[in-house]
XYZ file of N, CA and C in Angstrom:
174
model
N -37.532 -34.572 9.198
C -38.123 -33.747 10.248
C -37.118 -32.692 10.703
N -37.655 -31.572 11.070
C -36.797 -30.477 11.513
C -36.338 -30.736 12.940
N -35.129 -30.360 13.203
C -34.571 -30.512 14.542
C -35.129 -29.400 15.421
N -35.788 -29.758 16.516
C -36.424 -28.754 17.364
C -35.445 -28.112 18.331
N -34.287 -28.711 18.505
C -33.281 -28.121 19.402
C -32.654 -26.912 18.726
N -32.561 -25.818 19.466
C -31.854 -24.668 18.886
C -30.430 -24.704 19.406
N -29.519 -24.710 18.480
C -28.108 -24.753 18.865
C -27.499 -23.383 18.607
N -26.903 -22.848 19.640
C -26.214 -21.568 19.472
C -24.817 -21.832 18.955
N -24.469 -21.125 17.914
C -23.133 -21.272 17.356
C -22.387 -19.957 17.530
N -21.174 -20.070 17.978
C -20.316 -18.895 18.109
C -19.335 -18.924 16.951
N -19.369 -17.881 16.166
C -18.464 -17.785 15.033
C -17.435 -16.719 15.358
N -16.197 -17.117 15.349
C -15.114 -16.175 15.633
C -14.489 -15.767 14.308
N -14.528 -14.479 14.048
C -13.898 -13.966 12.837
C -12.569 -13.352 13.256
N -11.515 -13.955 12.786
C -10.177 -13.492 13.151
C -9.485 -13.017 11.892
N -9.022 -11.793 11.942
C -8.303 -11.284 10.778
C -6.873 -11.796 10.835
N -6.464 -12.384 9.742
C -5.106 -12.897 9.635
C -4.147 -11.721 9.489
N -3.057 -11.680 10.254
C -2.138 -10.548 10.133
C -1.523 -10.424 8.744
N -1.351 -11.538 8.051
C -0.727 -11.471 6.731
C -1.693 -11.010 5.652
N -3.000 -11.055 5.931
C -3.964 -10.735 4.875
C -3.920 -9.263 4.491
N -3.475 -8.394 5.385
C -3.412 -6.971 5.068
C -2.085 -6.544 4.485
N -1.174 -7.485 4.367
C 0.181 -7.127 3.936
C 0.229 -6.726 2.468
N -0.341 -7.536 1.610
C -0.272 -7.266 0.168
C -1.080 -6.016 -0.209
N -2.339 -5.882 0.216
C -3.058 -4.645 -0.110
C -2.370 -3.403 0.452
N -1.810 -3.511 1.641
C -1.085 -2.378 2.222
C 0.141 -2.022 1.414
N 0.832 -3.039 0.935
C 2.019 -2.802 0.103
C 1.627 -2.119 -1.202
N 0.531 -2.586 -1.804
C 0.076 -1.999 -3.073
C -0.348 -0.547 -2.864
N -1.072 -0.276 -1.783
C -1.489 1.101 -1.505
C -0.289 1.998 -1.254
N 0.699 1.495 -0.529
C 1.915 2.271 -0.279
C 2.675 2.558 -1.555
N 2.732 1.563 -2.427
C 3.413 1.740 -3.710
C 2.698 2.785 -4.560
N 1.370 2.707 -4.590
C 0.596 3.695 -5.344
C 0.797 5.099 -4.790
N 0.784 5.221 -3.473
C 0.995 6.534 -2.856
C 2.379 7.068 -3.202
N 3.376 6.207 -3.190
C 4.733 6.627 -3.542
C 4.833 7.101 -4.979
N 4.150 6.395 -5.885
C 4.167 6.793 -7.297
C 3.481 8.146 -7.474
N 2.354 8.337 -6.799
C 1.628 9.609 -6.920
C 2.463 10.756 -6.379
N 3.079 10.556 -5.220
C 3.929 11.604 -4.646
C 5.117 11.880 -5.558
N 5.698 10.831 -6.117
C 6.822 11.004 -7.044
C 6.430 11.796 -8.275
N 5.235 11.522 -8.795
C 4.774 12.257 -9.976
C 4.483 13.713 -9.641
N 3.948 13.949 -8.450
C 3.654 15.331 -8.055
C 4.932 16.134 -7.851
N 5.997 15.458 -7.460
C 7.262 16.149 -7.220
C 8.162 16.144 -8.450
N 7.666 15.618 -9.570
C 8.495 15.515 -10.773
C 8.868 16.908 -11.279
N 10.112 17.083 -11.670
C 10.537 18.374 -12.206
C 9.824 18.680 -13.519
N 9.675 19.968 -13.808
C 8.879 20.356 -14.975
C 9.673 20.293 -16.272
N 10.980 20.350 -16.209
C 11.759 20.336 -17.449
C 12.923 19.364 -17.340
N 13.544 19.062 -18.475
C 14.680 18.147 -18.498
C 15.870 18.687 -17.725
N 16.049 20.002 -17.759
C 17.175 20.607 -17.044
C 17.020 20.411 -15.528
N 15.805 20.615 -15.043
C 15.542 20.394 -13.618
C 15.811 18.940 -13.244
N 15.408 18.035 -14.116
C 15.610 16.609 -13.861
C 17.096 16.287 -13.766
N 17.882 16.832 -14.694
C 19.320 16.570 -14.689
C 19.962 17.114 -13.416
N 19.565 18.325 -13.015
C 20.122 18.917 -11.789
C 19.739 18.094 -10.561
N 18.516 17.623 -10.547
C 18.058 16.819 -9.415
C 18.849 15.513 -9.329
N 19.045 14.858 -10.470
C 19.806 13.606 -10.483
C 21.257 13.836 -10.085
N 21.854 14.909 -10.587
C 23.247 15.203 -10.246
C 23.392 15.494 -8.755
N 22.435 16.207 -8.179
C 22.528 16.504 -6.746
C 22.390 15.219 -5.925
N 21.587 14.281 -6.405
C 21.455 12.993 -5.714
C 22.755 12.208 -5.773
N 23.395 12.224 -6.926
C 24.649 11.480 -7.092
C 25.729 12.085 -6.207
N 25.770 13.401 -6.130
C 26.793 14.063 -5.304
C 26.600 13.765 -3.822
N 25.313 13.675 -3.407
C 25.040 13.408 -1.995
C 25.414 11.989 -1.601
N 25.411 11.096 -2.547
C 25.844 9.774 -2.152
C 25.095 8.679 -2.764
């Protein structure tokens, strides 16, 4: 037999703070790779100069 009492249930949906950590890290990594590729020098000479300037700076 069906229960004639109606029971109200409260469902609390709580987002876990750690659940967004991994997807956020992956999105940040992807954004960094895309920005790095967009800023990539067009020739080998530019690349060498860029690396040398980085080494000189520290």
